[in-house]
PDB file of C-alpha atoms and ligand atoms in Angstrom:
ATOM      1  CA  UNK A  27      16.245  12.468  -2.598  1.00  0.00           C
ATOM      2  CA  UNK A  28      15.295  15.414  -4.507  1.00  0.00           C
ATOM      3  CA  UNK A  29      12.354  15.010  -6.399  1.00  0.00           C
ATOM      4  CA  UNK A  30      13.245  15.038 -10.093  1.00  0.00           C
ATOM      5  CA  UNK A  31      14.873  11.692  -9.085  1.00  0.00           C
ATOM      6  CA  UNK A  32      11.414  10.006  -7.852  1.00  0.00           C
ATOM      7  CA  UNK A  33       9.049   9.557 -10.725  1.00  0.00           C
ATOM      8  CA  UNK A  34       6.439   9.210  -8.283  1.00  0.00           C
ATOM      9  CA  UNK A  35       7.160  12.632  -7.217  1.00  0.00           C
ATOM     10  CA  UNK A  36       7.235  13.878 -10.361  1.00  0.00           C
ATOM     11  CA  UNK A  37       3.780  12.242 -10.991  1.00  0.00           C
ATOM     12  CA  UNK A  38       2.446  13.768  -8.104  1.00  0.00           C
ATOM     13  CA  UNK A  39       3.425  16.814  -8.926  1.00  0.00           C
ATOM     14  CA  UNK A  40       2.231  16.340 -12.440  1.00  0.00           C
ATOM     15  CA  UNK A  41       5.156  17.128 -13.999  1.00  0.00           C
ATOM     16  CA  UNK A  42       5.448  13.777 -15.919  1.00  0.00           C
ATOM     17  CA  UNK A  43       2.051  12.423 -17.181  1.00  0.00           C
ATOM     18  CA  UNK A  44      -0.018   9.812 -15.695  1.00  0.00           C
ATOM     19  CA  UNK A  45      -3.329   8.338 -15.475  1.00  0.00           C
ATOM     20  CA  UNK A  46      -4.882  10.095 -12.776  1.00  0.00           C
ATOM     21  CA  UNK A  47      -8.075   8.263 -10.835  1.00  0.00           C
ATOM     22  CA  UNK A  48      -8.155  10.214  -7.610  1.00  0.00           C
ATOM     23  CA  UNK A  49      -6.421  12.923  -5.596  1.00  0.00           C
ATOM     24  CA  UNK A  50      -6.616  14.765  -2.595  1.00  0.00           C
ATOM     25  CA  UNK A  51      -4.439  17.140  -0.362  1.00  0.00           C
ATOM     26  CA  UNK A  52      -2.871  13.730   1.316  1.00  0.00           C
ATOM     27  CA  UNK A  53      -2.423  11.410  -1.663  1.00  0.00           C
ATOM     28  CA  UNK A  54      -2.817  10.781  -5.466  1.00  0.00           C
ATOM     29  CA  UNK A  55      -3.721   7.619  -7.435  1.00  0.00           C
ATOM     30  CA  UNK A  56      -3.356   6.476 -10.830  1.00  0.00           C
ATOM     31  CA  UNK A  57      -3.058   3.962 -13.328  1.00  0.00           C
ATOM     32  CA  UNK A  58      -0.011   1.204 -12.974  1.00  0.00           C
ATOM     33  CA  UNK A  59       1.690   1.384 -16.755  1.00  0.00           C
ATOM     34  CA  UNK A  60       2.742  -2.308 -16.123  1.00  0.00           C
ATOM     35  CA  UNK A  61      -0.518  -3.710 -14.546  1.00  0.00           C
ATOM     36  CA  UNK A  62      -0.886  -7.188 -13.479  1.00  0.00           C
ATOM     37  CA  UNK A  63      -4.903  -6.509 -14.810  1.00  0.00           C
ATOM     38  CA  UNK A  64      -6.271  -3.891 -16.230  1.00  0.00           C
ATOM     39  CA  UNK A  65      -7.474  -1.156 -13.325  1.00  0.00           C
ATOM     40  CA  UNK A  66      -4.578  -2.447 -11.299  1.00  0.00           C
ATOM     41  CA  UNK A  67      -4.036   1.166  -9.608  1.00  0.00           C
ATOM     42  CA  UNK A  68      -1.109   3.044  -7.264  1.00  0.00           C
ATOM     43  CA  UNK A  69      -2.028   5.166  -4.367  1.00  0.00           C
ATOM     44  CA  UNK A  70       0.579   7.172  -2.890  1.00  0.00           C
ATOM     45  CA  UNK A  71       0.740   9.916  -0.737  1.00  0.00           C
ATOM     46  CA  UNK A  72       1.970  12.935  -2.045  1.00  0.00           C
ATOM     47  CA  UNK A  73       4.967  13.615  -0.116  1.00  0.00           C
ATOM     48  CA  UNK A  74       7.726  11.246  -0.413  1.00  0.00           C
ATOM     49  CA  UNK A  75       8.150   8.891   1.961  1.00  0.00           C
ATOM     50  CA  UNK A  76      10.591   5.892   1.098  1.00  0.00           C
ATOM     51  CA  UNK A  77       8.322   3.320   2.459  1.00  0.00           C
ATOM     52  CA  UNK A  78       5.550   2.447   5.055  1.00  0.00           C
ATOM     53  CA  UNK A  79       7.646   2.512   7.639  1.00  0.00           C
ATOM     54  CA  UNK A  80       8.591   5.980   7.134  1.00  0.00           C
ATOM     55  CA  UNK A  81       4.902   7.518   6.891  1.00  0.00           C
ATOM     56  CA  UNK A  82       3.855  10.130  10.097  1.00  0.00           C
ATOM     57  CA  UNK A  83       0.865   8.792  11.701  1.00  0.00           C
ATOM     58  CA  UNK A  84      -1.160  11.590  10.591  1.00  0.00           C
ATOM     59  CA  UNK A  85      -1.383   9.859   7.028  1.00  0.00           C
ATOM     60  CA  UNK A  86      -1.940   6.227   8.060  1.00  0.00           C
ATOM     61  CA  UNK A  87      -5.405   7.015   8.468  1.00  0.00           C
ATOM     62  CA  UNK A  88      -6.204   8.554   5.134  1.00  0.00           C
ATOM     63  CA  UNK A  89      -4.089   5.996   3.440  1.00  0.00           C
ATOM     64  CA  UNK A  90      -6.309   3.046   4.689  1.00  0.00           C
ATOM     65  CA  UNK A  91      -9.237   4.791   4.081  1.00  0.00           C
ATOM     66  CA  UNK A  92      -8.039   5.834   0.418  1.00  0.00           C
ATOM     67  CA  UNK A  93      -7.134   2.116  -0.102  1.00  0.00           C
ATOM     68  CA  UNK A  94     -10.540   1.334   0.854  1.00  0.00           C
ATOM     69  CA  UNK A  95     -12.087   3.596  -1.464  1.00  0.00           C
ATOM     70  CA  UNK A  96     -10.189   2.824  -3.929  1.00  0.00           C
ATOM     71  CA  UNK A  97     -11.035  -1.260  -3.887  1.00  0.00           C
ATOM     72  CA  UNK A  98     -14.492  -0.104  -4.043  1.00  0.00           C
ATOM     73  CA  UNK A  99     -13.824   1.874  -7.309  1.00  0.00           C
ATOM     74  CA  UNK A 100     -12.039  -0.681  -8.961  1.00  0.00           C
ATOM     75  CA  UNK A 101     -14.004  -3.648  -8.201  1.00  0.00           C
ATOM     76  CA  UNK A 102     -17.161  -1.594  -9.262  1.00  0.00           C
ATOM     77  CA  UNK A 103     -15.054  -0.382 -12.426  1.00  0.00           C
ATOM     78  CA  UNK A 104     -13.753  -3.860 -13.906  1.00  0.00           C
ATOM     79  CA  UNK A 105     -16.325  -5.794 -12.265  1.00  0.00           C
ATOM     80  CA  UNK A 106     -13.586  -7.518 -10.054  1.00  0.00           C
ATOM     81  CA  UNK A 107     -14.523 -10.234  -7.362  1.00  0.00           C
ATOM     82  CA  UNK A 108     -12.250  -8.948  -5.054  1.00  0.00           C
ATOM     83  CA  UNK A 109      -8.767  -7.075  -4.857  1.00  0.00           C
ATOM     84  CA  UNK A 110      -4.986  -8.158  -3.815  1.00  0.00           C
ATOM     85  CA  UNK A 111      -3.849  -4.972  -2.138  1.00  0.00           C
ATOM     86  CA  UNK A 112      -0.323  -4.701  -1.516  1.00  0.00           C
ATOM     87  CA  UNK A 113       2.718  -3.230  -0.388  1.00  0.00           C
ATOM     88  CA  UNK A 114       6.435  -4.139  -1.408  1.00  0.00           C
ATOM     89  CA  UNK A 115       8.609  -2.454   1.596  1.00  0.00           C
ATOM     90  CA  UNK A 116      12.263  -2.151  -0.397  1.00  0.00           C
ATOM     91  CA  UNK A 117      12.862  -6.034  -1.068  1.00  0.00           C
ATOM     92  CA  UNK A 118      11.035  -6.260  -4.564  1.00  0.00           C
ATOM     93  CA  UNK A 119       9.954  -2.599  -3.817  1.00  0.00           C
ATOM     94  CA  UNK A 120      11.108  -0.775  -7.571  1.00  0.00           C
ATOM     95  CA  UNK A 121      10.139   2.282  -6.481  1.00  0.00           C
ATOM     96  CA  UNK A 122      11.070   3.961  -3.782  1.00  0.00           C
ATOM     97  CA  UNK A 123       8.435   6.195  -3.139  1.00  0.00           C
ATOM     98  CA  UNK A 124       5.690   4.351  -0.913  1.00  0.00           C
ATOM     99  CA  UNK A 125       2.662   3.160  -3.140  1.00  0.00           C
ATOM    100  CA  UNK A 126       0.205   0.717  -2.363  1.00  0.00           C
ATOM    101  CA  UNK A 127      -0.921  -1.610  -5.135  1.00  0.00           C
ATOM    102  CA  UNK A 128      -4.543  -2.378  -5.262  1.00  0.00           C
ATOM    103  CA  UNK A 129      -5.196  -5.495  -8.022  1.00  0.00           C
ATOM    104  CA  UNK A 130      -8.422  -6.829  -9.451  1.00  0.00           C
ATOM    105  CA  UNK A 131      -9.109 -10.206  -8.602  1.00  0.00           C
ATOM    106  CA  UNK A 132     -11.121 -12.997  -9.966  1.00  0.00           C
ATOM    107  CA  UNK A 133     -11.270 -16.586  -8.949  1.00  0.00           C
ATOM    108  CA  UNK A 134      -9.083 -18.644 -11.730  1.00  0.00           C
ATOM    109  CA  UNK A 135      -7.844 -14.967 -12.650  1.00  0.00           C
ATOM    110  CA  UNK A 136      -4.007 -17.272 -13.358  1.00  0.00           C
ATOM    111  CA  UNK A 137      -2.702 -15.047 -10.940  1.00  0.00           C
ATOM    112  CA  UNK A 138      -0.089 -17.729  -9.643  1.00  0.00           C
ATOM    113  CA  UNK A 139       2.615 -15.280  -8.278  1.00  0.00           C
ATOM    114  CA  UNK A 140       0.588 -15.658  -4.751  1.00  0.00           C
ATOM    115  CA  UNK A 141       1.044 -19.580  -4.619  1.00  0.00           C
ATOM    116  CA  UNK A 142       4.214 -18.643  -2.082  1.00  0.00           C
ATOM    117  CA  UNK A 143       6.461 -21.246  -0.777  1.00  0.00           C
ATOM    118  CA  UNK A 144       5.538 -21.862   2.978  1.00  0.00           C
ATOM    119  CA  UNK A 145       8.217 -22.478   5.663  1.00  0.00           C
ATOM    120  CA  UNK A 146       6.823 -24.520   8.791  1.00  0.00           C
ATOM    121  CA  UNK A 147       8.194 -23.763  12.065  1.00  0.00           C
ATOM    122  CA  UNK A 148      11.176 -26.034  12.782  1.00  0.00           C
ATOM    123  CA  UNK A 149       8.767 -26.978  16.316  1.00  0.00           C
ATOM    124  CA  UNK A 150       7.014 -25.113  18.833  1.00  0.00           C
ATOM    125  CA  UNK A 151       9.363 -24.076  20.836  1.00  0.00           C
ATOM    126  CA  UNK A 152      10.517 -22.071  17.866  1.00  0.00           C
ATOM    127  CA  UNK A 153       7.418 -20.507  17.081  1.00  0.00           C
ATOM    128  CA  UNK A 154       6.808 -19.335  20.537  1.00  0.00           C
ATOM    129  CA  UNK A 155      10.712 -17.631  20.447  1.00  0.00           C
ATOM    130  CA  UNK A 156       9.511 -16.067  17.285  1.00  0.00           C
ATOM    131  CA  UNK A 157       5.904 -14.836  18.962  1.00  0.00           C
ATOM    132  CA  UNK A 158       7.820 -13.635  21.814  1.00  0.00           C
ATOM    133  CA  UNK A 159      10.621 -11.960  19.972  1.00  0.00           C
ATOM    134  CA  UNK A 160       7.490  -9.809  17.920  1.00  0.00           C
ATOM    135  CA  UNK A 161       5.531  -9.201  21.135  1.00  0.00           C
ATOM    136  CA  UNK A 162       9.227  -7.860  23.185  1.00  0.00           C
ATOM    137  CA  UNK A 163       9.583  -5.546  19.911  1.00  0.00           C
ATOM    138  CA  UNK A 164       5.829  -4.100  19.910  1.00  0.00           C
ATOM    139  CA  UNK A 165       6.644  -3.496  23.507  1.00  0.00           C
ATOM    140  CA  UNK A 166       9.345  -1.515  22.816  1.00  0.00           C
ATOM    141  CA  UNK A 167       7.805   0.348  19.918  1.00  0.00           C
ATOM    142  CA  UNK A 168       4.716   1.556  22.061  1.00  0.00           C
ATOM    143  CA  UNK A 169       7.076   2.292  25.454  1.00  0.00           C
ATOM    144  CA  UNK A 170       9.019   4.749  22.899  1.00  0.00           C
TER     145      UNK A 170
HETATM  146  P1  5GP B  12       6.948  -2.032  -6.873  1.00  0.00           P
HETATM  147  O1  5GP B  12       7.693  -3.046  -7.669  1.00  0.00           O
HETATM  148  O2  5GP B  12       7.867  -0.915  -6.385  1.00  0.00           O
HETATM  149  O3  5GP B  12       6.113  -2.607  -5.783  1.00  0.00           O
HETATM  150  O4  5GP B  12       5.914  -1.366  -7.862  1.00  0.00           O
HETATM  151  C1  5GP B  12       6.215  -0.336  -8.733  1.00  0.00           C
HETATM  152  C2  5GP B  12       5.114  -0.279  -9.761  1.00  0.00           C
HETATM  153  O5  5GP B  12       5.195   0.962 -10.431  1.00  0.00           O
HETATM  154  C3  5GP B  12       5.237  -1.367 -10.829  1.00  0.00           C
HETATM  155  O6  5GP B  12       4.051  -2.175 -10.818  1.00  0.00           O
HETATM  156  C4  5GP B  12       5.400  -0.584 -12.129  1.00  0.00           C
HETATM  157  O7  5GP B  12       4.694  -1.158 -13.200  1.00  0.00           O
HETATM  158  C5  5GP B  12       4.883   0.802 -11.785  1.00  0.00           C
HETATM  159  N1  5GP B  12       5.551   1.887 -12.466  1.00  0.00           N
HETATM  160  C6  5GP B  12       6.893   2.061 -12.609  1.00  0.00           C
HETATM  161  N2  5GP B  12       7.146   3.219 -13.258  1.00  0.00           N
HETATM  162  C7  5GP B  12       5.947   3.775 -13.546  1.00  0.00           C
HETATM  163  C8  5GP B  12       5.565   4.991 -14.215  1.00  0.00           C
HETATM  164  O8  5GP B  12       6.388   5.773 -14.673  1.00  0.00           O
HETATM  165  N3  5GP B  12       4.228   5.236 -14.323  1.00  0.00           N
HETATM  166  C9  5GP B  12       3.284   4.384 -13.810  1.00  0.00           C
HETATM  167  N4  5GP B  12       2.009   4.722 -13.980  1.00  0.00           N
HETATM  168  N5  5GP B  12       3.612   3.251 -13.166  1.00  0.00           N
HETATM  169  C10 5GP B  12       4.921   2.942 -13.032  1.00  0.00           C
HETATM  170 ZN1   ZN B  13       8.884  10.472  -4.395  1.00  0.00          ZN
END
C-alpha cells in the first residue's frame, strides 16, 4: 500500500491533521474523531503494518508498554475507572493500518456493545479438540 492510501500513515507522517497525545520513534497516538467517549485514543506504530499479526517482534514490546502508558494518561485525564483496550484484526477492523483502541470506562458507562453473545462448547470432548488444536498450532509457531 503506498502511503497516501493509509490515513493512518498520513497521520503519522503529519501530513493530514490530527490530535496528537504522544509520539515517539516507534509509534504515535492521537485522538479517535469518532470516539466511543471522549479521550477514547489510537496508538499505532508508525510504520504500517496491516495488523497485529504482521508487527516484527522488535515493536511488540514498545507497543504494550505504550498501551500501558497510555491507560494511565487517559484514566488520569477523564477521570475513567478503568479502560477497554482493544484491537479489531481485519473483521470489523476499518482501518487497515494496526491501531490499538484504548476506551474510558465507567461502571453503568451504557457501553452495551461488550454484552457479546456466548457460544458454549457443544461438550467436552469438543473443547478439548479445540484446546488441542491451539496448543498443536503454538507448537508449530515456536518450532518455526
Ligand atoms: P477500527 O474500526 O479499524 O477498529 O477503528 C478505526 C477507528 O479509526 C474508528 O474508531 C474511527 O473512528 C477512527 N478513525 C477513522 N478515520 C479517522 C481519522 O481520519 N482520524 C481519526 N483521528 N480517527 C479516525
Ligand atoms: Zn498506514
Amino acid at each position: 500500500m503506498e502511503n497516501g492510501e493509509c490515513i493512518f500513515c498520513e497521520i503519522a507522517e503529519k501530513n493530514l491533521p490530527a490530535e496528537i497525545v504522544y509520539e515517539d520513534s516507534d509509534a504515535i497516538a492521537f485522538l479517535d474523531d469518532r470516539p466511543l467517549f471522549p479521550g477514547h485514543v489510537l496508538l499505532c506504530p508508525r510504520e504500517h503494518y496491516d495488523t497485529l499479526l504482521e508487527l516484527p517482534q522488535h515493536l511488540t514490546g514498545s507497543m504494550l508498554a505504550n498501551t500501558q502508558l497510555l491507560a494511565r494518561a487517559v484514566e488520569a485525564a477523564v477521570d475513567a475507572e478503568g479502560t477497554f483496550i482493544a484491537i479489531n484484526n481485519r473483521v470489523s477492523q476499518t482501518v487497515p493500518h494496526l491501531h490499538i483502541h484504548i476506551v474510558p470506562r465507567r461502571r453503568r458507562d451504557g457501553l452495551k456493545g461488550f454484552f457479546w453473545p456466548r457460544q458454549p462448547y457443544k461438550d467436552d470432548a469438543a473443547k478439548e479438540a479445540v484446546r488441542d488444536a491451539i496448543e498443536r498450532e503454538v507448537r508449530k509457531l515456536l518450532n518455526g
